[in-house]
Coordinates of C-alpha atoms in Angstrom, one line a residue:
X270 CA 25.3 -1.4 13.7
X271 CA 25.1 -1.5 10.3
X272 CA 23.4 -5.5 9.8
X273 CA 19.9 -6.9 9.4
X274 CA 17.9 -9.9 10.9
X275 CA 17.2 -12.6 8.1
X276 CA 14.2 -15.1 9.0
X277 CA 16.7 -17.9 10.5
X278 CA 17.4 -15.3 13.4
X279 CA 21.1 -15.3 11.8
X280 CA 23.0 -11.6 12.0
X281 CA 23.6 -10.9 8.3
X282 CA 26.0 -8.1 6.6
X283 CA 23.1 -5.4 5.1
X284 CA 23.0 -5.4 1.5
X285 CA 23.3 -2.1 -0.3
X286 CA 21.0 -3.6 -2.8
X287 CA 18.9 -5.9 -1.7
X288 CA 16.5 -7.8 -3.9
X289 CA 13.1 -8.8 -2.6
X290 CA 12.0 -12.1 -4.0
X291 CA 8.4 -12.6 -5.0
X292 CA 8.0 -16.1 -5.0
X293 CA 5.5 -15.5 -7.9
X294 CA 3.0 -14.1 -5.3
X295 CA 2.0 -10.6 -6.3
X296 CA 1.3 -9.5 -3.1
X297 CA 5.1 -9.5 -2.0
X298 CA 5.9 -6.9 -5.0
X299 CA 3.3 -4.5 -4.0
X300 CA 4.2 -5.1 -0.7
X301 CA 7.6 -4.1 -1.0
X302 CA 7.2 -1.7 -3.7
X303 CA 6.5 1.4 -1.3
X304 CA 10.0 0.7 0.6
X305 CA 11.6 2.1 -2.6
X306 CA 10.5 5.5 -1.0
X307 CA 12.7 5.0 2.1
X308 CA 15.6 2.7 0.7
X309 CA 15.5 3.6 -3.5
X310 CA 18.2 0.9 -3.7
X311 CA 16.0 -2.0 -3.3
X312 CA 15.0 -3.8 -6.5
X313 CA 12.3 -6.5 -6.9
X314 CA 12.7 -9.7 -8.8
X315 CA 10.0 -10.9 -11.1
X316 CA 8.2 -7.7 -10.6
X317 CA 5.3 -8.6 -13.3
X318 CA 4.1 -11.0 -11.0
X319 CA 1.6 -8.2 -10.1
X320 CA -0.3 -8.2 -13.3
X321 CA -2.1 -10.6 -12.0
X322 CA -4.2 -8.2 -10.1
X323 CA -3.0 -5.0 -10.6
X324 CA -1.7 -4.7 -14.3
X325 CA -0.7 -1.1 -14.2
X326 CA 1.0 -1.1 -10.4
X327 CA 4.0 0.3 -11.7
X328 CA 2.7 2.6 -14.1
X329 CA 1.2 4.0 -10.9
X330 CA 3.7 4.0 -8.9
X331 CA 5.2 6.4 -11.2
X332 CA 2.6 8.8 -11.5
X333 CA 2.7 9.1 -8.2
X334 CA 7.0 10.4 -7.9
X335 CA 8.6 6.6 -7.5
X336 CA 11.5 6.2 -9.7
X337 CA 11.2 2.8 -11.2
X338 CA 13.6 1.4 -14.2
X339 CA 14.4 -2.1 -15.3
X340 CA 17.4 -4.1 -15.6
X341 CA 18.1 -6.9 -17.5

């Protein structure tokens, strides 16, 4: 079965790339981030949301073997 469970409890079609929205809450980046690892299609709107505590997440995250790029 090849389909996910959204927060309404309604089957959904999986995405082959989803997009995790932030909500302008930091935490919800970094929380997501590490899934990249698993599932490297995932991207991560307003990822600078983060520099609110952690200004060089990403930066990190790289040093560390996660393949991160930006698109406009």
């Amino acid at each position: 079965d090849d389909s996910i469970l959204i927060w309404e409890g309604e089957r959904q079609e999986s995405q082959l790339f989803p997009i995790i929205k932030t909500y302008e809450d930091h935490r919800m980046a970094m929380a997501f981030a590490p899934a990249v690892i698993r599932h490297p299609n995932i991207g991560i709107a307003d990822p600078y949301v983060v520099s609110k505590s952690y200004p060089y997440y990403w930066e990190d995250l790289k040093q560390v073997g996660v393949h991160i790029y930006e698109e406009k």
